[in-house]
mmCIF file of C-alpha atoms in Angstrom:
data_model
loop_
_atom_site.group_PDB
_atom_site.id
_atom_site.type_symbol
_atom_site.label_atom_id
_atom_site.label_comp_id
_atom_site.label_asym_id
_atom_site.label_seq_id
_atom_site.Cartn_x
_atom_site.Cartn_y
_atom_site.Cartn_z
ATOM 1 C CA MET A 7 37.050 -74.067 24.679
ATOM 2 C CA SER A 8 40.316 -72.844 25.839
ATOM 3 C CA SER A 9 42.852 -74.870 27.312
ATOM 4 C CA THR A 10 44.732 -72.641 29.588
ATOM 5 C CA PHE A 11 43.728 -69.873 31.997
ATOM 6 C CA ASP A 12 45.624 -67.188 30.045
ATOM 7 C CA THR A 13 43.523 -67.655 26.899
ATOM 8 C CA ARG A 14 40.386 -67.332 28.271
ATOM 9 C CA HIS A 15 37.854 -66.301 25.707
ATOM 10 C CA ALA A 16 34.194 -64.801 26.018
ATOM 11 C CA GLU A 17 31.466 -64.645 23.303
ATOM 12 C CA ILE A 18 28.829 -61.879 24.318
ATOM 13 C CA SER A 19 25.333 -61.452 22.368
ATOM 14 C CA GLY A 20 24.207 -57.583 22.554
ATOM 15 C CA ALA A 21 26.305 -54.479 22.549
ATOM 16 C CA GLY A 22 24.157 -52.731 25.043
ATOM 17 C CA PHE A 23 24.960 -51.327 28.450
ATOM 18 C CA ALA A 24 24.983 -54.862 29.728
ATOM 19 C CA GLY A 25 27.000 -56.486 27.266
ATOM 20 C CA LEU A 26 29.512 -53.586 26.890
ATOM 21 C CA THR A 27 30.154 -53.529 30.583
ATOM 22 C CA ALA A 28 30.624 -57.092 30.782
ATOM 23 C CA SER A 29 33.261 -57.052 27.603
ATOM 24 C CA ILE A 30 34.974 -54.093 29.442
ATOM 25 C CA ALA A 31 35.319 -55.977 32.917
ATOM 26 C CA LEU A 32 36.551 -59.465 31.183
ATOM 27 C CA ALA A 33 38.891 -57.686 28.920
ATOM 28 C CA ARG A 34 40.437 -55.933 31.792
ATOM 29 C CA GLN A 35 40.958 -59.389 33.542
ATOM 30 C CA GLY A 36 42.760 -60.642 30.414
ATOM 31 C CA TRP A 37 40.088 -62.334 28.311
ATOM 32 C CA SER A 38 39.815 -62.215 24.710
ATOM 33 C CA VAL A 39 36.198 -60.919 24.133
ATOM 34 C CA ARG A 40 34.092 -60.764 20.876
ATOM 35 C CA VAL A 41 30.704 -58.835 21.210
ATOM 36 C CA HIS A 42 27.948 -59.483 18.481
ATOM 37 C CA GLU A 43 25.512 -56.727 17.886
ATOM 38 C CA ARG A 44 22.587 -57.622 15.404
ATOM 39 C CA ALA A 45 22.330 -53.765 14.299
ATOM 40 C CA GLY A 46 24.292 -52.580 11.261
ATOM 41 C CA GLN A 47 25.617 -49.641 13.381
ATOM 42 C CA LEU A 48 26.986 -49.645 16.902
ATOM 43 C CA ARG A 49 24.631 -46.975 18.576
ATOM 44 C CA GLU A 50 22.022 -46.376 21.368
ATOM 45 C CA GLN A 51 18.698 -45.227 20.297
ATOM 46 C CA GLY A 52 17.282 -44.377 23.516
ATOM 47 C CA ALA A 53 16.567 -41.094 25.189
ATOM 48 C CA GLY A 54 18.023 -40.696 28.777
ATOM 49 C CA ILE A 55 18.982 -42.539 31.718
ATOM 50 C CA VAL A 56 19.793 -42.048 35.474
ATOM 51 C CA LEU A 57 22.482 -43.913 36.854
ATOM 52 C CA TRP A 58 22.851 -44.436 40.783
ATOM 53 C CA GLN A 59 25.656 -45.251 42.927
ATOM 54 C CA ASN A 60 25.704 -48.968 42.047
ATOM 55 C CA SER A 61 26.362 -48.392 38.624
ATOM 56 C CA LEU A 62 28.590 -45.521 38.985
ATOM 57 C CA ARG A 63 30.886 -47.505 40.965
ATOM 58 C CA VAL A 64 31.663 -49.784 38.021
ATOM 59 C CA LEU A 65 32.378 -46.791 35.868
ATOM 60 C CA ASP A 66 34.747 -45.927 38.662
ATOM 61 C CA ALA A 67 36.352 -49.031 38.483
ATOM 62 C CA PHE A 68 36.770 -48.676 34.730
ATOM 63 C CA GLY A 69 38.450 -45.261 35.132
ATOM 64 C CA LEU A 70 35.553 -43.430 33.350
ATOM 65 C CA THR A 71 34.449 -41.213 36.147
ATOM 66 C CA ASP A 72 35.758 -37.923 34.545
ATOM 67 C CA GLU A 73 34.455 -38.752 31.308
ATOM 68 C CA ILE A 74 31.077 -39.415 32.497
ATOM 69 C CA ASN A 75 30.929 -36.434 34.666
ATOM 70 C CA ALA A 76 31.669 -34.318 31.691
ATOM 71 C CA GLY A 77 28.671 -35.151 29.743
ATOM 72 C CA SER A 78 26.073 -35.630 32.688
ATOM 73 C CA MET A 79 24.725 -33.899 35.555
ATOM 74 C CA THR A 80 23.289 -34.381 39.241
ATOM 75 C CA PRO A 81 20.075 -32.459 39.296
ATOM 76 C CA PRO A 82 19.754 -30.521 42.822
ATOM 77 C CA TYR A 83 16.533 -32.135 43.931
ATOM 78 C CA TYR A 84 14.147 -34.790 43.051
ATOM 79 C CA GLU A 85 11.153 -32.805 43.099
ATOM 80 C CA THR A 86 7.554 -34.525 43.025
ATOM 81 C CA ARG A 87 4.399 -32.773 42.254
ATOM 82 C CA MET A 88 0.673 -34.087 42.572
ATOM 83 C CA GLN A 89 -1.933 -32.293 40.325
ATOM 84 C CA ASN A 90 1.014 -29.386 40.066
ATOM 85 C CA SER A 91 1.406 -29.243 43.928
ATOM 86 C CA ILE A 92 4.848 -29.953 45.322
ATOM 87 C CA VAL A 93 4.510 -32.891 47.801
ATOM 88 C CA SER A 94 8.408 -33.545 48.068
ATOM 89 C CA ASP A 95 11.767 -32.274 47.454
ATOM 90 C CA GLU A 96 14.354 -35.025 47.890
ATOM 91 C CA ASP A 97 18.093 -34.034 47.966
ATOM 92 C CA LEU A 98 19.199 -37.619 48.004
ATOM 93 C CA ALA A 99 21.910 -36.664 50.528
ATOM 94 C CA GLY A 100 24.568 -39.453 50.598
ATOM 95 C CA ILE A 101 23.458 -41.052 47.372
ATOM 96 C CA ARG A 102 25.583 -40.496 44.290
ATOM 97 C CA TRP A 103 23.607 -40.140 40.940
ATOM 98 C CA ARG A 104 23.769 -38.605 37.599
ATOM 99 C CA THR A 105 21.544 -38.171 34.778
ATOM 100 C CA MET A 106 22.698 -38.177 31.006
ATOM 101 C CA THR A 107 21.577 -39.313 27.743
ATOM 102 C CA ARG A 108 21.640 -42.894 26.465
ATOM 103 C CA PRO A 109 23.544 -42.306 23.323
ATOM 104 C CA PHE A 110 26.248 -40.480 25.737
ATOM 105 C CA LEU A 111 26.727 -43.387 27.768
ATOM 106 C CA HIS A 112 26.634 -45.800 25.062
ATOM 107 C CA SER A 113 29.408 -44.122 23.184
ATOM 108 C CA VAL A 114 31.566 -43.914 26.394
ATOM 109 C CA LEU A 115 31.299 -47.543 27.043
ATOM 110 C CA ALA A 116 31.881 -48.586 23.511
ATOM 111 C CA SER A 117 35.017 -46.382 23.301
ATOM 112 C CA ALA A 118 36.321 -47.971 26.359
ATOM 113 C CA ALA A 119 35.620 -51.416 25.238
ATOM 114 C CA ARG A 120 37.583 -50.884 21.996
ATOM 115 C CA ARG A 121 40.466 -49.330 24.001
ATOM 116 C CA GLU A 122 40.405 -52.861 26.118
ATOM 117 C CA GLY A 123 40.819 -54.556 22.886
ATOM 118 C CA VAL A 124 37.290 -55.810 22.757
ATOM 119 C CA GLU A 125 36.244 -57.114 19.133
ATOM 120 C CA ILE A 126 32.912 -55.821 18.266
ATOM 121 C CA LEU A 127 30.824 -57.183 15.337
ATOM 122 C CA THR A 128 28.010 -55.337 14.127
ATOM 123 C CA GLY A 129 25.430 -56.965 11.676
ATOM 124 C CA SER A 130 26.103 -60.334 13.633
ATOM 125 C CA THR A 131 22.659 -61.805 14.601
ATOM 126 C CA VAL A 132 22.724 -64.361 17.226
ATOM 127 C CA VAL A 133 20.253 -66.987 17.301
ATOM 128 C CA GLY A 134 21.046 -69.221 20.233
ATOM 129 C CA ALA A 135 23.802 -70.728 22.433
ATOM 130 C CA THR A 136 24.721 -73.833 24.095
ATOM 131 C CA GLU A 137 25.328 -74.687 27.787
ATOM 132 C CA GLN A 138 28.730 -75.973 26.561
ATOM 133 C CA GLY A 139 29.685 -72.468 25.524
ATOM 134 C CA THR A 140 28.858 -72.288 21.746
ATOM 135 C CA LEU A 141 27.283 -69.134 20.395
ATOM 136 C CA ARG A 142 25.427 -69.660 17.028
ATOM 137 C CA LEU A 143 24.741 -66.940 14.429
ATOM 138 C CA THR A 144 21.879 -66.790 11.889
ATOM 139 C CA ASP A 145 24.010 -68.030 9.019
ATOM 140 C CA GLY A 146 25.097 -71.109 10.940
ATOM 141 C CA THR A 147 28.436 -69.845 11.978
ATOM 142 C CA GLU A 148 29.390 -71.068 15.499
ATOM 143 C CA PHE A 149 31.967 -69.522 18.011
ATOM 144 C CA GLU A 150 33.143 -71.623 21.057
ATOM 145 C CA ALA A 151 33.927 -69.968 24.186
ATOM 146 C CA ASP A 152 34.847 -70.434 27.960
ATOM 147 C CA LEU A 153 32.060 -67.980 28.830
ATOM 148 C CA VAL A 154 28.907 -66.939 26.870
ATOM 149 C CA ILE A 155 26.751 -63.816 28.013
ATOM 150 C CA GLY A 156 23.420 -63.460 26.742
ATOM 151 C CA ALA A 157 22.843 -59.620 26.949
ATOM 152 C CA ASP A 158 20.505 -59.391 24.121
ATOM 153 C CA GLY A 159 17.213 -57.826 25.504
ATOM 154 C CA VAL A 160 13.788 -58.822 26.818
ATOM 155 C CA GLY A 161 13.363 -61.110 23.534
ATOM 156 C CA SER A 162 16.713 -62.855 24.138
ATOM 157 C CA PRO A 163 17.649 -65.568 21.623
ATOM 158 C CA VAL A 164 20.440 -66.834 24.100
ATOM 159 C CA ARG A 165 17.830 -67.608 26.876
ATOM 160 C CA ASP A 166 15.145 -68.749 24.630
ATOM 161 C CA SER A 167 17.417 -71.246 22.699
ATOM 162 C CA LEU A 168 18.373 -72.785 26.215
ATOM 163 C CA GLY A 169 14.883 -73.456 27.139
ATOM 164 C CA ILE A 170 14.984 -71.331 30.475
ATOM 165 C CA GLU A 171 11.389 -70.788 31.656
ATOM 166 C CA PHE A 172 10.283 -67.256 32.634
ATOM 167 C CA ASP A 173 7.377 -65.325 33.730
ATOM 168 C CA ARG A 174 6.518 -62.039 32.389
ATOM 169 C CA GLN A 175 4.041 -59.692 34.135
ATOM 170 C CA THR A 176 2.615 -56.469 32.749
ATOM 171 C CA SER A 177 1.361 -53.391 34.433
ATOM 172 C CA ARG A 178 -1.541 -51.103 33.368
ATOM 173 C CA ASP A 179 0.922 -48.117 32.484
ATOM 174 C CA GLY A 180 3.608 -47.540 29.999
ATOM 175 C CA ILE A 181 5.857 -44.672 28.685
ATOM 176 C CA SER A 182 7.175 -42.776 25.633
ATOM 177 C CA ARG A 183 10.452 -41.375 26.095
ATOM 178 C CA PHE A 184 12.140 -38.245 24.284
ATOM 179 C CA LEU A 185 15.118 -36.314 24.194
ATOM 180 C CA VAL A 186 14.664 -32.670 23.516
ATOM 181 C CA PRO A 187 16.464 -29.321 23.831
ATOM 182 C CA ARG A 188 16.309 -27.919 27.323
ATOM 183 C CA LYS A 189 14.413 -24.710 26.622
ATOM 184 C CA LYS A 190 15.244 -23.530 30.062
ATOM 185 C CA ALA A 191 14.693 -19.901 29.576
ATOM 186 C CA GLU A 192 11.360 -20.683 28.131
ATOM 187 C CA LEU A 193 10.288 -22.811 30.849
ATOM 188 C CA GLN A 194 11.549 -20.024 33.253
ATOM 189 C CA ALA A 195 9.464 -17.496 31.656
ATOM 190 C CA ILE A 196 6.351 -19.549 32.153
ATOM 191 C CA GLU A 197 7.010 -20.519 35.781
ATOM 192 C CA PRO A 198 10.052 -18.322 37.213
ATOM 193 C CA ASP A 199 9.766 -19.792 40.702
ATOM 194 C CA THR A 200 10.857 -23.341 39.448
ATOM 195 C CA ASP A 201 14.310 -24.622 39.567
ATOM 196 C CA TRP A 202 14.309 -26.208 36.207
ATOM 197 C CA ASP A 203 17.485 -27.844 36.999
ATOM 198 C CA ASN A 204 15.641 -30.202 39.048
ATOM 199 C CA MET A 205 14.369 -33.607 38.351
ATOM 200 C CA ILE A 206 10.632 -33.141 38.510
ATOM 201 C CA ASP A 207 8.010 -35.923 38.383
ATOM 202 C CA PHE A 208 4.975 -34.227 37.512
ATOM 203 C CA TRP A 209 1.819 -36.444 38.312
ATOM 204 C CA ASN A 210 -1.405 -35.935 37.317
ATOM 205 C CA LEU A 211 -4.283 -38.607 38.442
ATOM 206 C CA GLU A 212 -7.403 -36.650 37.569
ATOM 207 C CA PRO A 213 -9.307 -36.189 35.338
ATOM 208 C CA ARG A 214 -7.032 -38.675 33.793
ATOM 209 C CA VAL A 215 -3.369 -40.198 34.405
ATOM 210 C CA LEU A 216 -1.007 -38.373 32.487
ATOM 211 C CA ARG A 217 2.451 -37.983 34.071
ATOM 212 C CA VAL A 218 5.550 -36.388 32.970
ATOM 213 C CA LEU A 219 9.025 -37.203 34.437
ATOM 214 C CA TYR A 220 11.269 -34.236 33.575
ATOM 215 C CA THR A 221 14.986 -35.032 33.550
ATOM 216 C CA PRO A 222 17.787 -32.717 32.834
ATOM 217 C CA ALA A 223 20.582 -34.789 31.114
ATOM 218 C CA ASN A 224 23.252 -32.024 30.550
ATOM 219 C CA GLU A 225 23.199 -28.449 30.061
ATOM 220 C CA ASN A 226 21.820 -28.648 26.727
ATOM 221 C CA GLU A 227 19.413 -31.801 26.611
ATOM 222 C CA LEU A 228 16.209 -32.800 28.269
ATOM 223 C CA TYR A 229 15.015 -36.334 28.939
ATOM 224 C CA ILE A 230 11.193 -36.386 29.210
ATOM 225 C CA ALA A 231 9.319 -39.568 29.587
ATOM 226 C CA LEU A 232 5.461 -39.313 29.277
ATOM 227 C CA MET A 233 3.530 -41.941 31.198
ATOM 228 C CA ALA A 234 0.034 -43.033 30.344
ATOM 229 C CA PRO A 235 -2.386 -46.006 30.883
ATOM 230 C CA SER A 236 -1.934 -48.675 27.918
ATOM 231 C CA ASP A 237 -5.837 -48.566 27.480
ATOM 232 C CA ASP A 238 -5.645 -44.886 26.909
ATOM 233 C CA PRO A 239 -5.240 -44.368 22.972
ATOM 234 C CA GLN A 240 -4.922 -40.815 23.107
ATOM 235 C CA GLY A 241 -2.486 -40.674 26.358
ATOM 236 C CA SER A 242 -0.355 -43.311 24.819
ATOM 237 C CA ALA A 243 -0.356 -42.164 21.269
ATOM 238 C CA VAL A 244 2.844 -41.510 19.331
ATOM 239 C CA PRO A 245 3.214 -38.862 18.239
ATOM 240 C CA ILE A 246 1.900 -37.345 21.042
ATOM 241 C CA ASP A 247 -1.276 -35.466 21.054
ATOM 242 C CA LEU A 248 0.117 -32.193 21.961
ATOM 243 C CA ASP A 249 -3.349 -30.365 22.887
ATOM 244 C CA LEU A 250 -3.903 -33.224 25.401
ATOM 245 C CA TRP A 251 -0.672 -32.977 27.259
ATOM 246 C CA THR A 252 -0.423 -29.410 27.435
ATOM 247 C CA SER A 253 -3.763 -29.252 28.635
ATOM 248 C CA ILE A 254 -2.753 -30.910 31.666
ATOM 249 C CA HIS A 255 0.831 -29.640 31.817
ATOM 250 C CA PRO A 256 0.659 -26.204 30.486
ATOM 251 C CA GLN A 257 4.043 -25.140 31.775
ATOM 252 C CA LEU A 258 5.753 -27.697 30.114
ATOM 253 C CA ALA A 259 4.477 -26.576 26.566
ATOM 254 C CA PRO A 260 7.842 -25.574 25.262
ATOM 255 C CA VAL A 261 9.432 -29.027 25.624
ATOM 256 C CA LEU A 262 6.319 -30.916 24.670
ATOM 257 C CA GLU A 263 6.293 -28.963 21.529
ATOM 258 C CA GLU A 264 9.926 -30.123 20.873
ATOM 259 C CA ALA A 265 8.547 -33.850 21.668
ATOM 260 C CA VAL A 266 6.124 -33.849 18.898
ATOM 261 C CA LYS A 267 8.985 -33.552 16.572
ATOM 262 C CA VAL A 268 10.837 -36.623 17.812
ATOM 263 C CA GLU A 269 10.254 -40.317 16.693
ATOM 264 C CA GLY A 270 9.098 -42.194 19.645
ATOM 265 C CA LYS A 271 7.371 -45.418 20.978
ATOM 266 C CA TYR A 272 5.221 -46.278 23.494
ATOM 267 C CA TYR A 273 6.604 -49.080 25.831
ATOM 268 C CA GLY A 274 4.052 -50.794 28.363
ATOM 269 C CA TYR A 275 5.665 -51.431 31.585
ATOM 270 C CA GLN A 276 6.794 -55.168 32.136
ATOM 271 C CA THR A 277 8.672 -57.463 34.622
ATOM 272 C CA THR A 278 10.638 -60.642 33.601
ATOM 273 C CA ARG A 279 11.410 -63.249 35.950
ATOM 274 C CA LEU A 280 13.456 -66.218 34.933
ATOM 275 C CA GLU A 281 13.626 -69.697 36.349
ATOM 276 C CA GLN A 282 17.480 -69.366 36.183
ATOM 277 C CA TRP A 283 19.954 -66.775 35.134
ATOM 278 C CA THR A 284 22.645 -69.289 34.312
ATOM 279 C CA LYS A 285 23.046 -72.685 32.376
ATOM 280 C CA GLY A 286 26.242 -74.478 31.956
ATOM 281 C CA ARG A 287 28.878 -71.770 30.555
ATOM 282 C CA VAL A 288 26.147 -69.308 29.863
ATOM 283 C CA ALA A 289 25.050 -66.370 31.898
ATOM 284 C CA LEU A 290 21.999 -63.829 31.192
ATOM 285 C CA VAL A 291 22.263 -60.174 32.241
ATOM 286 C CA GLY A 292 20.091 -57.147 31.656
ATOM 287 C CA ASP A 293 16.633 -57.258 30.203
ATOM 288 C CA ALA A 294 17.331 -60.656 28.878
ATOM 289 C CA ALA A 295 17.476 -61.916 32.636
ATOM 290 C CA HIS A 296 15.808 -59.333 34.775
ATOM 291 C CA ALA A 297 13.589 -56.532 32.874
ATOM 292 C CA MET A 298 11.780 -54.396 35.214
ATOM 293 C CA CYS A 299 9.440 -51.397 35.492
ATOM 294 C CA PRO A 300 11.371 -48.183 35.193
ATOM 295 C CA ALA A 301 9.809 -46.837 38.651
ATOM 296 C CA LEU A 302 13.051 -46.859 40.562
ATOM 297 C CA ALA A 303 15.313 -46.185 37.378
ATOM 298 C CA GLN A 304 17.390 -49.125 38.053
ATOM 299 C CA GLY A 305 16.991 -51.095 34.972
ATOM 300 C CA GLY A 306 20.158 -49.884 33.396
ATOM 301 C CA GLY A 307 21.868 -49.852 36.664
ATOM 302 C CA CYS A 308 21.065 -53.433 37.804
ATOM 303 C CA ALA A 309 22.337 -54.252 34.016
ATOM 304 C CA ILE A 310 25.633 -52.625 34.495
ATOM 305 C CA MET A 311 26.001 -54.025 38.153
ATOM 306 C CA ASN A 312 25.174 -57.597 37.374
ATOM 307 C CA ALA A 313 27.333 -57.648 33.968
ATOM 308 C CA TYR A 314 30.405 -56.313 36.226
ATOM 309 C CA THR A 315 29.905 -58.990 38.791
ATOM 310 C CA VAL A 316 29.386 -61.928 36.337
ATOM 311 C CA ALA A 317 32.577 -60.942 34.911
ATOM 312 C CA GLN A 318 34.416 -60.882 38.069
ATOM 313 C CA ALA A 319 32.931 -64.134 39.238
ATOM 314 C CA ALA A 320 34.097 -65.959 35.919
ATOM 315 C CA SER A 321 37.661 -64.338 36.068
ATOM 316 C CA GLU A 322 37.984 -65.501 39.594
ATOM 317 C CA SER A 323 37.414 -69.212 38.700
ATOM 318 C CA ASP A 324 39.486 -71.645 36.850
ATOM 319 C CA ILE A 325 38.078 -72.558 33.619
ATOM 320 C CA ALA A 326 36.454 -75.861 34.462
ATOM 321 C CA ASP A 327 34.577 -74.203 37.205
ATOM 322 C CA ILE A 328 33.096 -71.764 35.434
ATOM 323 C CA PRO A 329 29.605 -73.478 35.215
ATOM 324 C CA GLU A 330 29.988 -73.549 39.175
ATOM 325 C CA ALA A 331 30.972 -70.084 39.361
ATOM 326 C CA LEU A 332 28.263 -68.649 37.480
ATOM 327 C CA GLY A 333 25.737 -70.652 39.540
ATOM 328 C CA GLU A 334 27.298 -69.199 42.900
ATOM 329 C CA TRP A 335 27.154 -65.822 41.318
ATOM 330 C CA GLU A 336 23.327 -65.886 40.755
ATOM 331 C CA ARG A 337 22.933 -67.179 44.150
ATOM 332 C CA LEU A 338 24.724 -64.330 45.866
ATOM 333 C CA GLU A 339 23.749 -61.515 43.417
ATOM 334 C CA ARG A 340 20.427 -62.091 42.254
ATOM 335 C CA PRO A 341 18.437 -61.456 45.439
ATOM 336 C CA LEU A 342 19.387 -57.767 45.227
ATOM 337 C CA THR A 343 17.826 -57.529 41.714
ATOM 338 C CA ASP A 344 14.861 -59.640 42.562
ATOM 339 C CA ARG A 345 14.072 -57.232 45.418
ATOM 340 C CA CYS A 346 14.569 -54.264 43.239
ATOM 341 C CA GLN A 347 12.214 -55.692 40.480
ATOM 342 C CA SER A 348 9.479 -56.323 43.161
ATOM 343 C CA ARG A 349 9.838 -52.895 44.506
ATOM 344 C CA SER A 350 9.753 -51.295 41.098
ATOM 345 C CA GLN A 351 6.731 -53.277 39.957
ATOM 346 C CA ASP A 352 4.991 -52.453 43.217
ATOM 347 C CA TYR A 353 5.546 -48.632 42.771
ATOM 348 C CA ALA A 354 4.397 -49.161 39.166
ATOM 349 C CA ASN A 355 1.145 -51.211 40.019
ATOM 350 C CA THR A 356 0.247 -48.663 42.859
ATOM 351 C CA ARG A 357 1.421 -45.511 41.213
ATOM 352 C CA GLY A 358 3.140 -44.985 44.714
ATOM 353 C CA MET A 359 5.722 -42.599 43.448
ATOM 354 C CA ALA A 360 3.030 -40.003 42.887
ATOM 355 C CA TYR A 361 3.149 -39.307 46.778
ATOM 356 C CA GLY A 362 6.666 -38.315 47.067
ATOM 357 C CA ASN A 363 9.668 -39.030 49.339
ATOM 358 C CA GLN A 364 10.152 -42.430 47.870
ATOM 359 C CA PHE A 365 13.883 -42.787 48.138
ATOM 360 C CA THR A 366 13.941 -43.833 51.633
ATOM 361 C CA GLY A 367 14.982 -46.905 53.722
ATOM 362 C CA ASP A 368 14.851 -50.372 51.940
ATOM 363 C CA VAL A 369 14.052 -48.752 48.550
ATOM 364 C CA ASN A 370 17.577 -47.582 48.525
ATOM 365 C CA GLU A 371 19.198 -50.808 48.921
ATOM 366 C CA THR A 372 20.161 -51.600 45.309
ATOM 367 C CA THR A 373 21.449 -48.038 44.855
ATOM 368 C CA LEU A 374 23.745 -48.252 47.784
ATOM 369 C CA TYR A 375 25.394 -51.686 46.796
ATOM 370 C CA ASP A 376 28.755 -51.377 45.828
ATOM 371 C CA PRO A 377 29.380 -54.265 43.114
ATOM 372 C CA THR A 378 33.193 -53.473 43.181
ATOM 373 C CA HIS A 379 33.745 -54.734 46.601
ATOM 374 C CA ARG A 380 31.590 -57.912 46.892
ATOM 375 C CA GLU A 381 33.450 -59.450 49.710
ATOM 376 C CA ARG A 382 30.893 -58.142 52.436
ATOM 377 C CA HIS A 383 27.968 -59.160 50.304
ATOM 378 C CA ARG A 384 29.290 -62.685 50.186
ATOM 379 C CA GLN A 385 29.925 -62.828 53.824
ATOM 380 C CA ASP A 386 26.356 -61.378 54.693
ATOM 381 C CA ALA A 387 24.728 -63.945 51.996
ATOM 382 C CA VAL A 388 26.626 -66.731 53.777
ATOM 383 C CA ALA A 389 25.485 -65.652 57.293
#
């Protein structure tokens, strides 16, 4: 481990949103940072993502706001339909949010990390860590650090190597995600009274559950998520059954026809709750620590938020006190994510978002949290 405060060093497993966010935040605080990515190339293979105010505050702090805004958009309304009848139009007044593609966000974060001097190793497979701050690769190589961050996904080798127990709950539904051309003119021709710039949640519960979440990501690209029960082999099939989906959502035929062409995968909803997020000099963030159902679109947001705050907590501590600082970080920050997980799981279990007007009251607690100004949060937690 490093011997002086000026030579703090961090090893991070995983170059997704959480790992890259933590690397940027640490590097900006004077740390030397190495990120390990097991894939041979640094890229994000997902489709689209919604970022809310909590994660956008982090990007503001990194000076990335203009870059993010240039490649994303804010839909005018979050529209919910049940059996093709509009049940709510939420303008989300007072809440910042942006929709974008996952590859775009990943490229912005990766470029920012490199500008901050972060070392990113691709083809570097982590198999475990020790609570003393050692990261171990599959070839036996070991790296010593003052701080190790496991941002290595739902199957986290870092978490599992530390023997941290967890509970994983699955829900009855899952989704397949696709990034397709907007096809706005074609959609407008079919349904001219619809504002196809809105984010539209198309729910269908009868005669079978088939939901389409329509999310414009920018002027040219559309993110669509197709939800079906895991026990419906036809609805959960990928490539999608075009005849089935267009029979329920005929107005979406132009974009569903594009989804057939895209390689996809069906993901069952799941929630992972850990016994602890930290152990010694190791902290877990993102899906490694708190995978959640996508109902509130906060999986990525909580990953970014917690990656930022753990970096701040470690940076505010002397090297010798980092284990205690990580424990205190978890005590203060975790309850917010725990509540978000529970709300997301409840929405998924009940399919409660089908009835609209969901972004109200306590549901917005995580969205409205500002992780870059944590002092009030610390005071409230103590009180």
